[in-house]
Tab-separated table of C-alpha atoms and ligand atoms in Angstrom:
chain	number	residue	atom	x	y	z
A	12	MET	CA	-53.768	162.613	-1.628
A	13	PRO	CA	-54.761	159.096	-2.891
A	14	ASP	CA	-53.774	156.556	-0.806
A	15	ARG	CA	-51.352	154.761	-3.495
A	16	ARG	CA	-49.152	151.519	-1.987
A	17	GLY	CA	-45.684	151.258	-3.547
A	18	PRO	CA	-43.660	148.512	-2.985
A	19	ALA	CA	-43.323	146.453	0.578
A	20	GLY	CA	-46.969	148.150	0.480
A	21	ARG	CA	-45.998	152.139	2.287
A	22	LYS	CA	-48.229	153.950	1.805
A	23	GLY	CA	-47.730	158.110	-0.138
A	24	VAL	CA	-45.860	156.864	-2.930
A	25	SER	CA	-43.935	159.687	-4.554
A	26	MET	CA	-42.434	159.071	-7.699
A	27	GLU	CA	-44.889	158.729	-10.705
A	28	LEU	CA	-43.409	158.589	-14.020
A	29	GLY	CA	-45.947	159.288	-15.764
A	30	LEU	CA	-45.123	158.008	-19.185
A	31	GLY	CA	-48.064	155.945	-19.585
A	32	ASN	CA	-49.338	156.168	-23.375
A	33	LYS	CA	-46.704	157.807	-24.595
A	34	ARG	CA	-45.081	158.240	-27.518
A	35	ALA	CA	-41.481	157.540	-28.004
A	36	LEU	CA	-38.481	156.801	-30.129
A	37	VAL	CA	-35.484	155.423	-29.072
A	38	THR	CA	-32.822	154.628	-31.236
A	39	ALA	CA	-29.694	151.848	-31.994
A	40	SER	CA	-31.835	149.438	-29.419
A	41	SER	CA	-31.708	146.473	-30.964
A	42	LYS	CA	-28.632	145.659	-28.070
A	43	GLY	CA	-27.189	147.228	-24.961
A	44	ILE	CA	-27.764	150.659	-23.884
A	45	GLY	CA	-30.659	151.294	-26.074
A	46	ARG	CA	-32.879	148.346	-25.921
A	47	ALA	CA	-32.324	148.771	-22.297
A	48	CYS	CA	-34.337	151.820	-22.354
A	49	ALA	CA	-36.760	151.209	-24.811
A	50	LEU	CA	-37.576	148.017	-22.269
A	51	GLU	CA	-37.928	150.564	-19.350
A	52	LEU	CA	-39.888	152.980	-21.443
A	53	ALA	CA	-42.371	149.749	-22.084
A	54	ARG	CA	-42.247	149.037	-18.637
A	55	GLU	CA	-43.341	152.843	-17.822
A	56	GLY	CA	-46.325	152.611	-20.137
A	57	ALA	CA	-44.986	154.202	-23.582
A	58	ASP	CA	-45.669	152.890	-26.713
A	59	VAL	CA	-42.406	152.364	-28.504
A	60	VAL	CA	-40.440	152.604	-32.240
A	61	ILE	CA	-36.803	150.905	-32.095
A	62	CYS	CA	-34.289	150.697	-34.716
A	63	ALA	CA	-31.058	149.710	-35.501
A	64	ARG	CA	-29.318	148.515	-38.793
A	65	GLY	CA	-29.335	144.280	-38.716
A	66	VAL	CA	-32.979	142.620	-38.990
A	67	GLU	CA	-32.726	139.446	-37.682
A	68	THR	CA	-31.969	140.791	-33.800
A	69	LEU	CA	-33.562	144.228	-34.206
A	70	GLU	CA	-37.098	142.071	-34.567
A	71	ARG	CA	-35.897	139.433	-31.714
A	72	ALA	CA	-35.661	142.138	-29.305
A	73	ARG	CA	-38.865	143.386	-29.543
A	74	ASP	CA	-40.843	140.618	-29.709
A	75	GLU	CA	-38.458	140.335	-26.592
A	76	ILE	CA	-39.661	143.873	-25.214
A	77	ALA	CA	-43.586	143.038	-26.690
A	78	GLY	CA	-43.849	140.285	-24.665
A	79	GLU	CA	-42.482	141.522	-21.561
A	80	THR	CA	-44.105	144.313	-21.357
A	81	GLY	CA	-47.266	144.088	-23.185
A	82	GLY	CA	-46.664	147.386	-24.131
A	83	LYS	CA	-47.326	148.301	-28.532
A	84	VAL	CA	-43.755	147.776	-29.498
A	85	VAL	CA	-42.815	148.717	-32.996
A	86	ALA	CA	-38.946	148.026	-35.351
A	87	VAL	CA	-37.939	149.652	-38.124
A	88	GLN	CA	-34.706	149.116	-39.304
A	89	CYS	CA	-32.350	152.441	-40.145
A	90	ASP	CA	-28.568	152.299	-40.296
A	91	LEU	CA	-28.592	156.367	-38.416
A	92	THR	CA	-25.576	157.154	-40.361
A	93	PHE	CA	-27.745	157.955	-44.445
A	94	GLY	CA	-30.251	161.064	-43.467
A	95	SER	CA	-32.822	159.746	-45.622
A	96	GLN	CA	-33.627	157.160	-43.762
A	97	ILE	CA	-34.135	158.456	-40.726
A	98	GLU	CA	-36.620	160.304	-42.545
A	99	GLU	CA	-37.897	157.634	-43.055
A	100	LEU	CA	-37.196	156.813	-39.240
A	101	LEU	CA	-39.449	159.768	-38.008
A	102	GLU	CA	-42.747	158.690	-40.768
A	103	ARG	CA	-42.904	154.979	-39.889
A	104	THR	CA	-42.855	156.834	-35.960
A	105	ASP	CA	-45.556	159.472	-36.785
A	106	THR	CA	-47.629	156.742	-38.607
A	107	GLU	CA	-47.118	153.779	-36.468
A	108	LEU	CA	-46.935	155.749	-32.543
A	109	GLY	CA	-50.056	159.183	-34.024
A	110	GLY	CA	-47.074	161.917	-32.805
A	111	LEU	CA	-44.457	161.737	-30.965
A	112	ASP	CA	-43.423	162.677	-26.893
A	113	VAL	CA	-40.058	161.042	-26.371
A	114	LEU	CA	-36.758	160.270	-28.470
A	115	VAL	CA	-33.673	159.121	-26.778
A	116	THR	CA	-31.038	159.634	-29.318
A	117	ASN	CA	-27.864	156.983	-29.231
A	118	ALA	CA	-26.101	154.741	-32.063
A	119	GLY	CA	-22.822	152.597	-32.220
A	120	GLY	CA	-19.416	153.418	-31.029
A	121	PRO	CA	-17.065	154.788	-32.792
A	122	PRO	CA	-13.860	152.570	-33.069
A	123	SER	CA	-11.211	153.591	-30.683
A	124	GLY	CA	-7.427	154.306	-31.454
A	125	HIS	CA	-5.347	157.645	-30.992
A	126	PHE	CA	-4.884	160.869	-32.788
A	127	MET	CA	-2.858	160.044	-35.678
A	128	ASP	CA	-4.402	156.219	-36.658
A	129	PHE	CA	-6.964	158.238	-38.291
A	130	ASP	CA	-7.879	159.541	-41.667
A	131	ASP	CA	-10.130	162.613	-42.746
A	132	GLU	CA	-12.938	159.771	-43.770
A	133	ALA	CA	-12.539	157.742	-39.962
A	134	TRP	CA	-13.316	161.373	-38.917
A	135	MET	CA	-16.351	161.647	-41.224
A	136	LYS	CA	-17.668	158.251	-40.619
A	137	ALA	CA	-17.615	159.172	-36.991
A	138	VAL	CA	-19.031	162.950	-37.148
A	139	SER	CA	-21.496	161.498	-39.094
A	140	LEU	CA	-23.063	157.912	-36.478
A	141	ASN	CA	-22.308	160.484	-33.995
A	142	LEU	CA	-22.613	163.811	-34.288
A	143	MET	CA	-25.582	164.249	-37.364
A	144	SER	CA	-27.361	161.163	-36.405
A	145	VAL	CA	-28.537	163.642	-33.424
A	146	VAL	CA	-28.462	166.825	-35.142
A	147	ARG	CA	-31.634	165.094	-37.887
A	148	LEU	CA	-32.468	163.461	-35.164
A	149	ASN	CA	-33.390	166.242	-32.769
A	150	ARG	CA	-34.492	168.402	-36.304
A	151	LEU	CA	-37.430	166.123	-36.894
A	152	ALA	CA	-38.575	164.675	-33.602
A	153	VAL	CA	-38.687	168.651	-32.868
A	154	ALA	CA	-41.117	168.919	-35.699
A	155	LEU	CA	-43.182	166.039	-34.355
A	156	MET	CA	-42.613	167.366	-30.723
A	157	ARG	CA	-44.073	171.388	-31.766
A	158	ARG	CA	-47.828	169.892	-32.810
A	159	ALA	CA	-47.731	167.596	-29.658
A	160	GLY	CA	-47.668	171.144	-28.025
A	161	SER	CA	-44.216	169.408	-25.579
A	162	GLY	CA	-41.907	167.309	-25.613
A	163	SER	CA	-38.594	165.048	-23.510
A	164	ILE	CA	-34.878	164.526	-25.637
A	165	VAL	CA	-32.053	162.490	-24.148
A	166	ASN	CA	-29.056	162.524	-26.513
A	167	LEU	CA	-27.187	159.446	-25.302
A	168	THR	CA	-23.062	160.477	-25.172
A	169	SER	CA	-20.405	158.843	-23.180
A	170	ILE	CA	-18.729	160.410	-20.081
A	171	SER	CA	-16.006	161.131	-22.316
A	172	VAL	CA	-17.616	164.384	-22.823
A	173	LYS	CA	-16.511	164.989	-19.472
A	174	GLU	CA	-13.443	163.321	-18.948
A	175	PRO	CA	-11.678	162.447	-21.901
A	176	ILE	CA	-10.924	158.720	-22.403
A	177	ARG	CA	-7.868	157.035	-23.385
A	178	GLY	CA	-7.279	155.614	-26.971
A	179	LEU	CA	-10.898	157.266	-27.720
A	180	VAL	CA	-10.560	160.411	-29.787
A	181	LEU	CA	-13.295	160.119	-32.000
A	182	SER	CA	-15.179	159.942	-29.052
A	183	ASN	CA	-14.020	162.196	-26.369
A	184	SER	CA	-13.841	164.653	-29.579
A	185	ILE	CA	-17.088	164.932	-31.835
A	186	ARG	CA	-19.298	164.088	-28.648
A	187	ALA	CA	-18.821	167.279	-26.679
A	188	GLY	CA	-20.782	168.853	-30.113
A	189	VAL	CA	-23.936	166.637	-28.725
A	190	VAL	CA	-23.416	168.293	-25.554
A	191	GLY	CA	-22.861	171.900	-27.476
A	192	LEU	CA	-26.212	170.797	-29.246
A	193	SER	CA	-28.338	170.058	-26.447
A	194	LYS	CA	-27.553	172.754	-23.936
A	195	THR	CA	-28.398	175.069	-27.167
A	196	LEU	CA	-31.214	173.591	-27.722
A	197	ALA	CA	-32.559	173.144	-24.517
A	198	ASN	CA	-32.686	177.224	-24.125
A	199	GLU	CA	-34.592	177.727	-27.101
A	200	LEU	CA	-36.969	175.259	-26.850
A	201	GLY	CA	-37.668	175.519	-23.151
A	202	PRO	CA	-40.196	177.797	-23.515
A	203	GLU	CA	-42.306	175.948	-25.960
A	204	GLY	CA	-42.422	173.212	-23.207
A	205	ILE	CA	-39.668	171.188	-24.874
A	206	ARG	CA	-37.026	169.299	-22.292
A	207	VAL	CA	-33.450	168.404	-23.468
A	208	ASN	CA	-30.846	166.837	-21.618
A	209	VAL	CA	-28.075	164.591	-22.178
A	210	VAL	CA	-27.047	160.991	-20.394
A	211	CYS	CA	-23.447	160.284	-19.949
A	212	PRO	CA	-23.309	156.330	-19.006
A	213	GLY	CA	-20.272	155.344	-17.431
A	214	TYR	CA	-18.044	151.044	-18.557
A	215	THR	CA	-21.763	149.629	-19.450
A	216	ALA	CA	-21.799	145.911	-19.574
A	217	THR	CA	-22.210	145.345	-23.257
A	218	GLY	CA	-21.163	144.242	-26.031
A	219	ARG	CA	-19.071	147.440	-27.006
A	220	MET	CA	-17.455	147.913	-23.501
A	221	THR	CA	-15.269	143.736	-24.296
A	222	ASP	CA	-14.556	145.494	-27.492
A	223	LEU	CA	-13.476	148.482	-26.529
A	224	MET	CA	-11.449	146.722	-24.003
A	225	THR	CA	-10.220	143.760	-26.147
A	226	ALA	CA	-8.546	146.691	-28.818
A	227	ARG	CA	-6.714	147.488	-25.768
A	228	ALA	CA	-5.047	144.623	-24.832
A	229	GLU	CA	-3.981	144.072	-27.747
A	230	ARG	CA	-2.718	147.840	-28.549
A	231	GLU	CA	-0.806	147.373	-25.093
A	232	ASN	CA	-0.199	144.343	-25.469
A	233	ARG	CA	-1.908	143.181	-22.239
A	234	SER	CA	-4.217	140.896	-21.521
A	235	TYR	CA	-7.707	141.249	-21.362
A	236	GLU	CA	-7.640	140.880	-17.597
A	237	GLU	CA	-5.308	142.926	-16.705
A	238	ILE	CA	-7.047	145.944	-18.926
A	239	ALA	CA	-10.613	144.736	-17.138
A	240	ALA	CA	-9.466	144.876	-13.855
A	241	GLY	CA	-8.212	148.143	-14.671
A	242	PHE	CA	-11.502	149.419	-16.177
A	243	TYR	CA	-13.581	147.853	-12.658
A	244	GLU	CA	-10.101	149.509	-9.996
A	245	SER	CA	-11.470	153.196	-12.327
A	246	VAL	CA	-14.701	153.180	-10.988
A	247	PRO	CA	-15.282	153.765	-7.148
A	248	LEU	CA	-18.559	151.820	-6.811
A	249	GLY	CA	-16.480	148.500	-7.948
A	250	ARG	CA	-18.321	147.130	-11.361
A	251	PHE	CA	-19.370	148.584	-14.360
A	252	ALA	CA	-22.931	149.452	-15.042
A	253	GLU	CA	-25.675	147.192	-16.243
A	254	PRO	CA	-27.512	148.648	-19.304
A	255	VAL	CA	-30.427	149.234	-17.177
A	256	ASP	CA	-28.684	151.522	-14.903
A	257	ILE	CA	-28.579	153.973	-17.504
A	258	ALA	CA	-31.983	153.077	-18.551
A	259	ARG	CA	-33.759	154.221	-16.232
A	260	MET	CA	-32.053	157.729	-16.073
A	261	VAL	CA	-32.660	158.371	-19.111
A	262	ALA	CA	-36.939	156.628	-18.770
A	263	PHE	CA	-36.832	159.055	-15.338
A	264	LEU	CA	-35.367	162.298	-18.113
A	265	SER	CA	-38.041	161.707	-20.569
A	266	SER	CA	-40.866	161.602	-18.273
A	267	GLU	CA	-42.992	163.998	-16.348
A	268	ALA	CA	-41.444	163.159	-12.820
A	269	ALA	CA	-38.677	164.998	-14.653
A	270	GLY	CA	-40.933	168.381	-15.485
A	271	TYR	CA	-38.408	170.745	-14.401
A	272	VAL	CA	-34.665	169.199	-15.329
A	273	ASN	CA	-33.768	171.067	-18.938
A	274	GLY	CA	-30.198	171.332	-20.200
A	275	VAL	CA	-29.016	169.252	-18.015
A	276	THR	CA	-25.880	166.628	-18.292
A	277	VAL	CA	-25.726	164.062	-15.841
A	278	GLN	CA	-22.937	160.809	-15.549
A	279	VAL	CA	-24.780	156.907	-14.744
A	280	ASP	CA	-21.080	156.128	-14.094
A	281	GLY	CA	-20.304	154.423	-10.170
A	282	GLY	CA	-18.720	157.773	-9.520
A	283	ALA	CA	-16.095	157.054	-12.361
A	284	VAL	CA	-16.046	160.598	-13.465
A	285	ARG	CA	-13.056	162.550	-11.285
A	286	GLY	CA	-14.294	166.185	-11.577
A	287	LEU	CA	-16.461	167.726	-9.773
A	288	LEU	CA	-19.676	168.023	-12.622
B	313	NAD	P1	-23.997	148.070	-28.655
B	313	NAD	O1	-22.743	147.466	-29.516
B	313	NAD	O2	-24.401	146.581	-27.219
B	313	NAD	O3	-25.351	148.218	-29.413
B	313	NAD	C1	-24.941	149.029	-30.430
B	313	NAD	C2	-26.276	149.134	-30.420
B	313	NAD	O4	-26.090	150.050	-31.799
B	313	NAD	C3	-26.689	148.387	-31.588
B	313	NAD	O5	-28.013	147.713	-31.142
B	313	NAD	C4	-26.792	148.609	-32.904
B	313	NAD	O6	-27.372	147.712	-33.357
B	313	NAD	C5	-26.965	150.345	-33.505
B	313	NAD	N1	-25.783	150.663	-34.419
B	313	NAD	C6	-25.317	150.866	-34.732
B	313	NAD	N2	-24.464	150.931	-35.731
B	313	NAD	C7	-26.073	151.515	-36.069
B	313	NAD	C8	-25.993	152.667	-37.007
B	313	NAD	N3	-25.400	152.556	-38.018
B	313	NAD	N4	-27.408	152.378	-37.407
B	313	NAD	C9	-28.066	152.432	-36.144
B	313	NAD	N5	-28.651	151.848	-35.483
B	313	NAD	C10	-26.718	151.463	-34.587
B	313	NAD	O7	-23.105	148.847	-27.754
B	313	NAD	P2	-23.635	149.726	-26.510
B	313	NAD	O8	-22.326	149.805	-25.287
B	313	NAD	O9	-25.227	149.585	-25.885
B	313	NAD	O10	-23.459	151.583	-26.778
B	313	NAD	C11	-24.291	152.337	-27.461
B	313	NAD	C12	-23.575	154.186	-27.338
B	313	NAD	O11	-23.258	154.058	-25.881
B	313	NAD	C13	-22.353	153.623	-28.062
B	313	NAD	O12	-22.273	155.200	-28.763
B	313	NAD	C14	-21.169	153.265	-27.302
B	313	NAD	O13	-19.948	154.422	-27.792
B	313	NAD	C15	-21.564	153.899	-26.815
B	313	NAD	N6	-21.228	154.209	-24.987
B	313	NAD	C16	-21.049	153.503	-24.583
B	313	NAD	C17	-20.646	152.859	-23.391
B	313	NAD	C18	-20.190	151.469	-22.719
B	313	NAD	O14	-19.242	151.191	-21.790
B	313	NAD	N7	-21.078	150.012	-22.740
B	313	NAD	C19	-19.886	153.460	-22.358
B	313	NAD	C20	-19.340	154.964	-22.666
B	313	NAD	C21	-20.957	155.151	-23.572
């Protein structure tokens, strides 16, 4: 074994992610969890395509990630609710990176609310954003990964797939489909060397979390501080995740270090989910 030196000069570094020169696509990645995943993969040596709807924030994220890591980062404008734009995104990824080894699917979250708050149109919009985008991205990515001979897909969902969250009926219902899809793909594609896993972020300090707490405070006629305190108390570690906490798990699962991990749905939530699995 080569004498590698890790942090604090320790010998025998055991974890080497093996993401150098891998080609990765992370969707909905101009902000928050998606951006953190793209940054983490770039830090580990991958070339990365990022996407979002708004060009200005997207290009800023591209410049910041490239500046911080020195890696190749490509920004592609894409609204994930349109199949045609997802097709263009994968075509650009193939052209810019010369193929694809790692896919991380993420999207904006559906609006918060209770069952009787939403009509068919609201449901179909959420299905399009949080289920159909994953179906389309996975299908197109698998075609490229088959060409490469292997690959890793991480579909990001939420702890709502393990324990439904009060006032998030759309997320609670639709994201469960992503878990069913991912497990099915893990079975179907494992023999081809393509791994599929799911990461479920717990409460994470991003703009989305601030918006959700504001909406709940208004709905329940309580103060924002009271709502925030309730969320903190519900997490055994007593804090929200930072986006990088989620991104590290995503980078690990995307990497060769996790080469025997396939078909799992793992939460990164400070212990917030109270069930056994
Ligand atoms: P965020 O608002 O910080 O970032 C969302 C990103 O998605 C942005 O880059 C935005 O531009 C992009 N986006 C939104 N709609 C898009 C579309 N139609 N097409 C392309 N890009 C689009 O949010 P976040 O907190 O990072 O959340 C990301 C996902 O993770 C959401 O689905 C959210 O529901 C889920 N999630 C968040 C938390 C949390 O506590 N923050 C917990 C569990 C799950």
